[in-house]
XYZ file of C-alpha atoms in Angstrom:
657
model
C 0.000 0.000 0.000
C 1.338 3.460 -0.927
C 1.993 5.338 2.318
C 1.830 8.748 0.596
C -1.578 8.176 -1.044
C -4.043 10.955 -0.045
C -7.215 8.897 -0.686
C -8.455 5.631 0.768
C -11.238 3.845 -1.120
C -13.052 1.453 1.215
C -15.525 -0.469 -0.932
C -16.169 -3.817 -2.499
C -16.418 -1.946 -5.837
C -13.006 -0.363 -5.319
C -11.332 -1.695 -8.472
C -14.018 -0.122 -10.753
C -13.747 3.304 -9.036
C -10.004 3.368 -8.597
C -9.177 4.405 -12.164
C -11.585 7.354 -12.107
C -10.253 8.571 -8.772
C -6.637 8.071 -9.781
C -7.093 10.189 -12.886
C -8.347 13.110 -10.792
C -5.620 12.659 -8.185
C -2.844 13.409 -10.658
C -3.145 17.158 -9.957
C -2.745 16.434 -6.208
C 0.448 14.403 -6.749
C -0.969 11.389 -4.978
C -2.528 7.974 -5.456
C -5.513 6.050 -4.168
C -5.316 3.087 -1.791
C -7.942 0.310 -1.837
C -9.462 -1.499 1.144
C -12.076 -4.220 0.659
C -12.190 -5.596 4.218
C -14.276 -3.418 6.639
C -12.641 -5.078 9.631
C -9.301 -3.452 8.747
C -10.663 0.091 8.291
C -9.836 1.596 11.700
C -6.369 0.045 11.815
C -5.632 1.283 8.300
C -6.626 4.857 9.241
C -4.501 4.686 12.370
C -1.430 3.554 10.409
C -1.667 6.146 7.592
C -2.318 9.863 7.242
C -5.110 10.027 4.630
C -6.757 13.241 3.476
C -9.946 11.705 2.021
C -11.943 8.549 2.731
C -14.605 7.112 0.400
C -16.477 4.452 2.378
C -19.563 2.281 1.918
C -22.617 3.338 3.924
C -23.238 -0.102 5.281
C -19.655 -0.135 6.681
C -20.573 2.806 8.918
C -23.762 1.364 10.370
C -25.837 3.950 12.247
C -22.848 6.263 12.741
C -21.025 4.572 15.598
C -18.032 3.757 13.403
C -17.982 7.325 12.058
C -17.341 8.674 15.552
C -14.391 6.319 15.949
C -13.033 7.368 12.547
C -13.180 11.067 13.532
C -11.423 10.294 16.774
C -8.574 8.611 14.907
C -8.337 11.113 11.996
C -10.022 14.404 12.966
C -8.916 16.232 9.765
C -10.073 13.484 7.414
C -12.684 14.377 4.755
C -15.252 11.555 4.429
C -17.544 10.830 1.421
C -20.236 8.178 1.930
C -21.005 5.743 -0.946
C -24.744 4.823 -0.802
C -27.450 3.267 -2.925
C -30.289 5.322 -4.477
C -32.602 4.174 -1.730
C -30.142 5.057 1.027
C -30.195 8.852 0.534
C -31.900 9.504 3.902
C -29.305 7.476 5.818
C -26.481 9.239 3.915
C -27.904 12.697 4.726
C -28.176 11.695 8.393
C -24.470 10.902 8.417
C -23.705 14.451 7.213
C -24.992 15.669 10.567
C -22.516 13.523 12.501
C -19.312 14.247 10.590
C -19.521 13.066 6.979
C -18.414 15.659 4.386
C -20.567 14.504 1.413
C -22.184 11.436 -0.205
C -22.397 9.782 -3.641
C -25.390 7.738 -4.791
C -25.195 4.751 -7.097
C -24.970 4.460 -9.925
C -21.950 6.747 -9.545
C -21.280 9.123 -12.405
C -17.544 9.635 -13.052
C -18.021 13.381 -13.528
C -19.886 13.725 -10.218
C -17.284 11.561 -8.499
C -14.457 13.687 -9.849
C -16.207 16.952 -8.894
C -16.920 15.913 -5.310
C -13.439 14.440 -4.966
C -11.759 17.675 -6.032
C -14.132 19.793 -3.921
C -13.375 17.732 -0.787
C -9.627 17.915 -1.301
C -9.728 21.668 -2.022
C -11.910 22.225 1.047
C -9.506 20.262 3.192
C -6.528 22.253 1.862
C -8.338 25.531 2.510
C -9.337 24.416 5.999
C -5.737 23.478 6.760
C -4.539 26.883 5.568
C -7.187 28.710 7.601
C -6.394 26.665 10.694
C -2.686 27.372 10.220
C -3.343 31.095 9.820
C -5.581 31.137 12.880
C -2.996 29.203 14.875
C -0.245 31.593 13.796
C -2.374 34.636 14.581
C -3.354 33.231 17.953
C 0.274 32.450 18.787
C 1.390 35.923 17.739
C -1.341 37.606 19.784
C -0.466 35.381 22.735
C 3.185 36.370 22.355
C 2.277 40.070 22.357
C 0.016 39.565 25.356
C 2.862 37.894 27.241
C 5.232 40.689 26.229
C 2.744 43.320 27.418
C 2.442 41.548 30.752
C 6.225 41.384 31.090
C 6.789 45.084 30.449
C 3.982 45.990 32.833
C 5.838 44.151 35.603
C 9.247 45.625 34.796
C 10.500 48.772 36.512
C 13.794 48.993 34.647
C 13.881 50.853 31.339
C 16.843 48.861 29.996
C 15.022 45.615 30.710
C 11.898 46.922 28.940
C 13.925 47.762 25.824
C 15.321 44.222 25.830
C 11.826 42.728 26.104
C 10.629 44.829 23.133
C 13.655 43.753 21.115
C 13.290 40.062 21.934
C 9.512 39.797 21.450
C 9.454 41.820 18.217
C 12.202 39.642 16.767
C 10.339 36.491 17.761
C 6.975 37.771 16.464
C 8.210 38.711 13.006
C 11.041 36.148 12.720
C 13.195 39.057 11.560
C 16.807 38.528 10.553
C 17.803 41.797 12.214
C 16.267 43.471 15.265
C 17.651 46.716 16.657
C 16.449 49.623 18.799
C 17.974 53.040 18.114
C 17.867 55.074 21.329
C 17.020 58.747 21.731
C 18.938 61.185 23.946
C 17.254 62.911 26.945
C 16.067 65.680 24.605
C 14.153 63.217 22.425
C 16.536 63.270 19.455
C 17.735 60.035 17.893
C 21.354 59.250 18.792
C 22.861 57.044 16.028
C 25.716 55.969 18.296
C 23.400 54.440 20.903
C 21.482 51.304 19.976
C 20.623 47.821 21.199
C 20.925 44.808 18.895
C 19.399 41.369 19.394
C 22.226 39.067 20.561
C 21.620 36.675 17.655
C 21.896 39.473 15.069
C 25.173 41.150 16.040
C 26.967 39.892 12.920
C 24.558 41.685 10.532
C 25.589 45.174 9.422
C 22.665 47.137 7.965
C 23.004 50.685 9.309
C 23.221 52.116 5.795
C 19.621 50.933 5.265
C 17.993 50.891 8.699
C 19.481 54.068 10.192
C 18.099 56.521 7.556
C 14.684 54.865 7.836
C 14.905 55.037 11.650
C 15.658 58.759 11.432
C 12.623 59.171 9.154
C 10.411 57.317 11.646
C 11.849 59.467 14.454
C 10.977 62.701 12.655
C 7.486 61.673 11.518
C 6.817 59.550 14.622
C 4.985 57.140 12.310
C 5.581 53.559 11.198
C 7.846 53.133 8.146
C 7.628 49.965 6.002
C 9.961 49.497 3.055
C 9.739 46.384 0.881
C 11.450 44.975 -2.194
C 14.658 46.865 -1.392
C 17.698 46.465 -3.604
C 19.482 43.128 -3.105
C 21.954 43.351 -0.254
C 21.917 42.850 3.473
C 18.260 43.819 3.978
C 15.383 43.293 1.493
C 12.536 44.519 3.725
C 12.533 46.920 6.681
C 9.961 47.838 9.334
C 10.591 50.835 11.629
C 8.283 51.536 14.588
C 8.805 54.648 16.777
C 8.616 54.411 20.570
C 6.852 57.626 21.654
C 5.457 58.624 25.054
C 3.773 62.005 25.663
C 5.060 63.253 22.275
C 8.620 62.489 23.325
C 10.714 60.078 21.278
C 12.343 57.315 23.326
C 13.715 55.267 20.454
C 12.928 53.510 17.176
C 12.467 49.749 16.761
C 14.068 48.574 13.520
C 13.412 45.140 11.970
C 14.799 43.684 8.765
C 14.372 40.645 6.521
C 17.358 39.359 4.596
C 15.470 36.875 2.378
C 11.843 38.079 2.409
C 10.485 40.994 0.447
C 7.985 42.430 2.969
C 6.504 42.258 6.460
C 2.942 41.097 7.107
C 0.431 43.935 7.435
C -0.793 42.713 10.801
C 2.783 42.826 12.141
C 2.925 46.556 11.576
C -0.439 47.153 13.290
C 0.333 44.922 16.255
C 3.850 46.298 16.764
C 2.541 49.888 16.669
C 0.113 49.111 19.512
C 2.735 47.128 21.406
C 5.385 49.852 21.045
C 2.930 52.507 22.294
C 2.372 50.433 25.421
C 6.098 49.753 25.741
C 6.927 53.471 25.456
C 4.577 54.260 28.343
C 6.167 51.463 30.387
C 9.668 52.766 29.578
C 8.723 56.310 30.581
C 7.196 55.049 33.824
C 10.290 52.945 34.490
C 12.515 55.988 34.003
C 10.375 58.031 36.390
C 10.622 55.193 38.882
C 14.402 55.024 38.380
C 14.702 58.776 38.955
C 12.637 58.527 42.127
C 14.646 55.519 43.250
C 17.890 57.368 42.516
C 16.724 60.389 44.512
C 15.711 58.112 47.360
C 19.057 56.330 47.179
C 20.882 59.678 47.322
C 18.935 60.619 50.432
C 19.494 57.195 51.924
C 23.204 57.364 51.099
C 23.540 60.759 52.763
C 21.903 59.364 55.864
C 23.945 56.210 55.532
C 27.183 58.208 55.338
C 26.342 59.976 58.563
C 25.475 56.690 60.244
C 28.507 55.048 58.671
C 30.841 57.724 60.001
C 29.345 57.369 63.453
C 29.390 53.572 63.285
C 32.920 53.539 61.884
C 34.161 55.623 64.768
C 32.276 53.395 67.178
C 33.674 50.228 65.590
C 37.182 51.644 65.626
C 36.670 52.756 69.206
C 35.356 49.354 70.295
C 37.819 47.471 68.106
C 40.809 48.777 70.048
C 41.854 45.946 72.323
C 43.718 48.193 74.746
C 42.010 50.464 77.264
C 40.606 53.754 75.964
C 38.904 56.389 78.131
C 37.713 59.936 77.502
C 37.605 61.956 80.742
C 36.366 65.495 81.350
C 37.769 68.119 83.705
C 36.033 66.425 86.643
C 37.568 63.043 85.747
C 34.106 61.819 84.723
C 34.090 59.055 82.125
C 32.355 60.414 79.006
C 33.302 57.467 76.779
C 35.215 54.204 76.868
C 35.594 51.262 74.516
C 33.761 47.954 74.821
C 36.852 45.881 75.591
C 37.933 48.121 78.460
C 34.460 48.127 80.010
C 34.370 44.323 79.903
C 37.880 44.201 81.363
C 36.579 46.189 84.332
C 33.555 43.885 84.624
C 30.918 46.339 83.363
C 29.004 47.354 80.263
C 30.042 50.705 78.710
C 26.736 52.382 79.621
C 27.256 51.401 83.272
C 30.531 53.336 83.492
C 29.743 56.363 81.317
C 28.894 59.275 83.612
C 30.779 57.753 86.541
C 34.003 59.146 88.003
C 37.112 57.234 87.022
C 38.070 57.405 90.710
C 35.498 54.649 91.285
C 37.770 52.208 89.442
C 40.201 50.258 91.592
C 43.240 50.815 89.389
C 43.112 54.611 89.763
C 43.554 54.275 93.514
C 46.641 52.108 92.999
C 48.363 54.585 90.669
C 48.418 58.113 92.149
C 51.229 59.032 89.760
C 48.993 58.193 86.795
C 46.188 60.378 88.175
C 48.695 63.187 88.611
C 49.721 62.864 84.937
C 46.050 62.999 83.861
C 45.468 66.138 85.952
C 48.645 67.632 84.523
C 47.465 67.089 80.944
C 44.039 68.616 81.751
C 45.782 71.657 83.185
C 48.719 72.219 80.850
C 47.349 70.727 77.611
C 50.502 68.701 77.060
C 50.659 65.072 76.032
C 52.223 62.858 78.644
C 53.070 59.199 79.299
C 53.191 56.958 82.350
C 54.734 53.479 82.467
C 54.013 50.997 85.205
C 57.098 49.865 87.107
C 58.297 46.285 86.676
C 57.534 45.708 90.353
C 53.849 46.655 89.885
C 51.537 44.303 91.802
C 48.140 45.620 90.642
C 47.103 43.087 87.915
C 45.484 45.706 85.676
C 48.458 48.080 85.831
C 51.166 45.434 85.399
C 53.091 45.793 82.115
C 50.990 48.786 80.987
C 51.841 52.084 79.382
C 49.370 54.978 79.587
C 49.375 57.851 77.101
C 47.306 60.958 77.830
C 46.203 63.269 74.983
C 44.314 66.558 75.629
C 41.187 67.480 73.593
C 40.564 71.192 72.947
C 37.305 72.913 71.994
C 36.879 75.466 69.202
C 38.400 78.290 71.212
C 41.341 76.198 72.371
C 40.256 75.411 75.902
C 40.998 71.937 77.203
C 37.747 70.106 77.858
C 38.721 66.451 77.910
C 41.623 64.042 77.739
C 41.997 60.689 76.030
C 43.651 58.090 78.255
C 45.074 55.201 76.255
C 46.297 52.243 78.318
C 48.362 49.801 76.280
C 49.574 46.334 77.252
C 53.353 46.372 76.743
C 54.094 42.927 78.173
C 54.856 41.528 74.729
C 57.140 44.431 73.947
C 58.990 43.952 77.230
C 59.327 40.219 76.539
C 60.738 40.952 73.097
C 63.174 43.446 74.526
C 64.267 40.916 77.149
C 64.517 38.197 74.499
C 66.557 40.429 72.209
C 68.823 41.257 75.119
C 69.285 37.567 75.868
C 69.811 36.888 72.143
C 72.535 39.525 72.051
C 74.159 37.880 75.056
C 73.944 34.496 73.354
C 75.473 35.946 70.197
C 78.324 37.331 72.282
C 78.722 33.944 73.947
C 78.751 32.312 70.504
C 81.472 34.675 69.292
C 83.431 34.037 72.463
C 83.023 30.281 71.979
C 84.314 30.577 68.437
C 87.304 32.597 69.594
C 88.068 30.164 72.398
C 87.706 27.225 69.990
C 90.278 28.771 67.654
C 92.667 29.364 70.544
C 92.270 25.765 71.756
C 92.651 24.400 68.244
C 96.258 25.597 67.829
C 97.817 23.843 70.856
C 95.538 20.860 70.235
C 97.020 20.450 66.764
C 100.531 20.341 68.256
C 99.441 17.868 70.936
C 97.821 15.523 68.385
C 100.825 15.764 66.055
C 103.245 14.909 68.851
C 101.093 11.975 69.978
C 101.130 10.639 66.425
C 104.949 10.985 66.346
C 105.192 9.103 69.640
C 103.060 6.307 68.221
C 105.578 5.973 65.410
C 108.581 5.991 67.746
C 107.561 3.672 70.606
C 106.802 -0.029 70.604
C 103.075 -0.946 70.288
C 103.265 -3.160 73.376
C 104.795 -0.498 75.578
C 102.986 1.566 78.211
C 104.022 4.782 76.407
C 102.282 3.604 73.253
C 98.964 3.225 75.132
C 99.314 6.653 76.737
C 100.100 8.284 73.376
C 97.127 6.528 71.790
C 94.822 7.790 74.579
C 96.145 11.315 74.043
C 95.402 11.047 70.297
C 91.850 9.743 70.901
C 91.143 12.518 73.405
C 92.528 15.055 70.958
C 90.268 13.763 68.179
C 87.298 14.030 70.535
C 88.237 17.586 71.508
C 88.750 18.421 67.823
C 85.222 17.174 67.048
C 83.780 19.319 69.840
C 85.687 22.339 68.530
C 84.356 21.715 65.011
C 80.785 21.660 66.360
C 81.404 24.838 68.375
C 82.737 26.566 65.266
C 79.726 25.401 63.255
C 77.255 26.682 65.828
C 79.093 29.982 66.243
C 78.329 30.888 62.608
C 74.695 30.081 61.677
C 74.058 33.045 59.387
C 75.400 31.599 56.126
C 74.048 28.440 54.483
C 76.637 26.224 52.786
C 74.911 23.372 50.964
C 77.062 20.297 50.436
C 76.385 16.621 49.892
C 76.169 15.142 53.371
C 75.319 11.946 55.209
C 72.048 12.474 57.107
C 73.068 10.122 59.948
C 76.363 11.997 60.393
C 74.463 15.270 60.936
C 72.313 13.542 63.566
C 75.344 11.982 65.280
C 77.073 15.376 65.267
C 74.159 16.871 67.186
C 74.037 13.883 69.537
C 77.710 14.424 70.373
C 76.718 17.746 71.926
C 73.612 16.584 73.807
C 74.351 12.968 74.775
C 76.069 13.998 77.990
C 73.029 16.093 78.951
C 70.693 13.166 78.219
C 72.773 10.768 80.303
C 72.928 13.247 83.164
C 69.117 13.352 83.318
C 68.903 9.535 82.947
C 67.124 9.784 79.591
C 67.234 6.623 77.489
C 68.156 7.359 73.870
C 66.797 4.976 71.212
C 68.143 5.094 67.645
C 66.172 3.579 64.792
C 68.017 4.335 61.546
C 66.087 2.505 58.807
C 67.813 4.419 55.988
C 71.102 6.270 55.681
C 70.643 8.593 52.697
C 72.921 11.290 51.392
C 71.348 14.656 50.732
C 72.285 18.207 49.882
C 72.193 20.221 53.100
C 73.783 22.921 55.215
C 75.316 20.579 57.780
C 75.702 23.035 60.652
C 72.081 24.147 60.348
C 70.715 20.599 60.292
C 72.753 19.814 63.403
C 71.156 22.822 65.092
C 67.678 21.495 64.195
C 68.400 18.053 65.666
C 69.968 19.580 68.764
C 66.973 21.880 69.402
C 64.478 19.041 68.966
C 66.505 16.672 71.159
C 66.850 19.255 73.941
C 63.117 19.989 73.783
C 62.428 16.252 74.046
C 64.758 16.031 77.041
C 62.978 18.915 78.797
C 59.609 17.272 78.081
C 60.477 13.941 79.701
C 62.528 15.056 82.698
C 60.323 15.051 85.785
C 57.256 13.758 83.898
C 57.866 10.023 83.688
C 59.700 7.348 85.661
C 61.351 5.965 82.532
C 62.120 8.885 80.180
C 62.774 7.793 76.593
C 63.748 9.842 73.546
C 63.687 8.113 70.161
C 65.271 9.361 66.953
C 64.457 7.508 63.731
C 64.946 7.835 59.981
C 62.602 6.438 57.372
C 62.224 6.737 53.589
C 59.086 8.594 52.527
C 59.674 8.191 48.791
C 62.563 7.915 46.378
C 63.159 11.655 46.756
C 62.264 12.310 50.411
C 63.384 11.126 53.841
C 61.734 11.556 57.249
C 63.466 12.127 60.580
C 61.281 11.568 63.673
C 62.186 12.646 67.212
C 59.738 11.307 69.809
C 59.459 11.477 73.564
C 57.128 10.111 76.238
C 56.948 13.379 78.149
C 54.343 15.977 79.093
C 53.079 16.664 75.551
C 51.825 19.910 74.004
C 48.357 21.422 74.472
C 46.298 21.725 71.272
C 45.765 25.448 71.874
C 49.529 26.000 71.554
C 49.883 24.321 68.140
C 49.246 27.484 66.094
C 51.879 29.472 68.025
C 54.430 26.691 68.340
C 56.759 27.969 65.600
C 56.357 31.671 66.376
C 59.505 33.481 67.566
C 59.788 33.938 71.339
C 56.845 31.641 72.057
C 57.609 29.073 74.729
C 55.680 26.923 77.166
C 58.646 26.768 79.516
C 59.002 29.009 82.606
C 60.256 32.568 82.066
C 64.036 32.674 81.922
C 64.421 28.986 81.084
C 64.013 29.349 77.307
C 64.068 32.060 74.648
C 61.312 30.602 72.510
C 63.608 30.589 69.453
C 64.467 26.895 69.165
C 61.429 25.701 67.197
C 61.276 28.971 65.273
C 64.870 28.587 64.058
C 64.263 24.880 63.336
C 61.209 25.741 61.240
C 63.159 28.434 59.374
C 66.071 26.102 58.651
C 63.838 23.285 57.403
C 61.994 25.718 55.112
C 65.350 26.797 53.643
C 65.963 23.119 52.905
C 62.578 22.882 51.102
C 61.372 20.575 53.827
C 58.487 20.336 56.271
C 58.311 20.092 60.038
C 55.180 18.711 61.680
C 54.179 17.905 65.229
C 51.814 15.338 66.716
C 51.190 15.334 70.445
C 48.984 13.723 73.071
C 49.184 15.761 76.281
C 50.600 13.666 79.101
C 51.464 10.744 76.808
C 53.863 11.494 73.943
C 55.065 14.005 71.365
C 56.620 13.423 67.943
C 58.287 15.987 65.690
C 58.605 14.845 62.079
C 61.018 16.514 59.661
C 60.635 15.647 55.977
C 63.610 16.604 53.805
C 64.060 16.366 50.035
C 67.133 14.671 48.680
C 67.324 17.239 45.837
C 69.765 20.123 45.813
C 68.062 23.284 47.215
C 70.910 25.692 46.522
C 68.734 28.036 44.467
C 67.037 29.069 47.728
């Protein structure tokens, strides 16, 4: 069966009628299909898209089958084939969906006429339905666009809606809005183009027509333009209260004209859009004025709040006192430090605060500044016992009014404990540096006679018999000299830690060099030292600096275990991390480190040891040295149980640091 055939002939007489129908179908570029089995009718209609059905009356019965046919093929034209005595039944079927009927004997001319009429009617109906659908869709689109612009309070957004909807309505190849300046004159340099049309250049055609529409404030439609970028153009002005807001320009590249209804609909739509744009601009102006007012108020509040935030953000004490020593202002932190809210202290005399009674000299300085107008400073003595005043520096600044009279003073109390600790630490560091220089000088002075002693002992070993008592004494002298020489070398290394000299070194030798300096201290405190060297790699390193790292970590481990466990143990281990990295771990079973101290652990001058026992520079210098070696230093600790410092070092050469 031909799937493209427009006509289905359902009749037992189909072969006789087929030729007549086929002859008339030639102009419709189709053929006729034949069906002689009524049982297959519905399935056949469901499987194919026929335009016309010729069917026997007795196949349809009383019309029940006709309803099913219409449900399957609602656009199908149906002609009933009936006998001369079946006219009444055929007419009755016209009322329930049949298009026409033919009575037997069927005349070829009548058959051809009704066939052509049914097909033409169906074509016309399809065209009308398509036009109605298109019109309905276009009107729906405009209705949606009108609703959108009515809910938009931004003029730029309204212009975009007009551009988008007009382009979609007309299916234009180019959509552009030329904008007018505030005076209502078209500005050729300002326009909006639909994003999909930015590659089309047509200003030589559209712009002159847009200027014409702007002057006349009427729709301009040009069709059948000379071949080029644009063949048809439609220009619609956007006017509100006789003021031009812009001109909508549309263009076809391959069509000769716009539909007439497009011009009418776009004129109405653009009038509504112009009103919406004007209202949006009024709203924007009002909003801008309101924003300016709000910003002015906000600036005042911001200035006040900024001062308040700055005032409260100062972590040191800040008071403003008047001539009667009444507190007129103080910051949040200071009020909380005194155990009050700010509003509870404002208006009270500062003499009600305990610290003022403990510092008569400070009160005298405040009175002096109120009287003389000079800035002054008071520092608490190191022997101060009042907790609030301890390690504090107070600065007093006078505040003058417009005529220069002193009305108030600002009292700024700053915690200088950190500064004093730094000063003390720097002083101790300077002393240590002097000690280091002295150690280096002493080492050089010892080295000269030691060299002579070792040389003479070696000469004695050559001169005396190996089994003699003198040989043993000379050998002991040589061994002691070598040991002293090693100690001197370490002292010289540690006396000059400023310069990094990277050489290929044995990692274990750097560890053993540090152990040579601390082993005696470990034994003295009965600390068991465990060595677990799983690898012995060579790496590029500054040997003296690595020794300093191991020594600092070992001494810290010693301090952690002494007095905290019955069996103090310090373990130093090496382990390969990868082919290019090695890990050194120094562990102890001592007091551990509190989690709150982790973040500050590698800060300079931070220490958990008692004041005077440590500078707080050991871990800081270790961290700095390991960073210079492109390595990492990490810590893992369980308070009261154990602590492990892990140093990961690359085996590569880091000399470019």
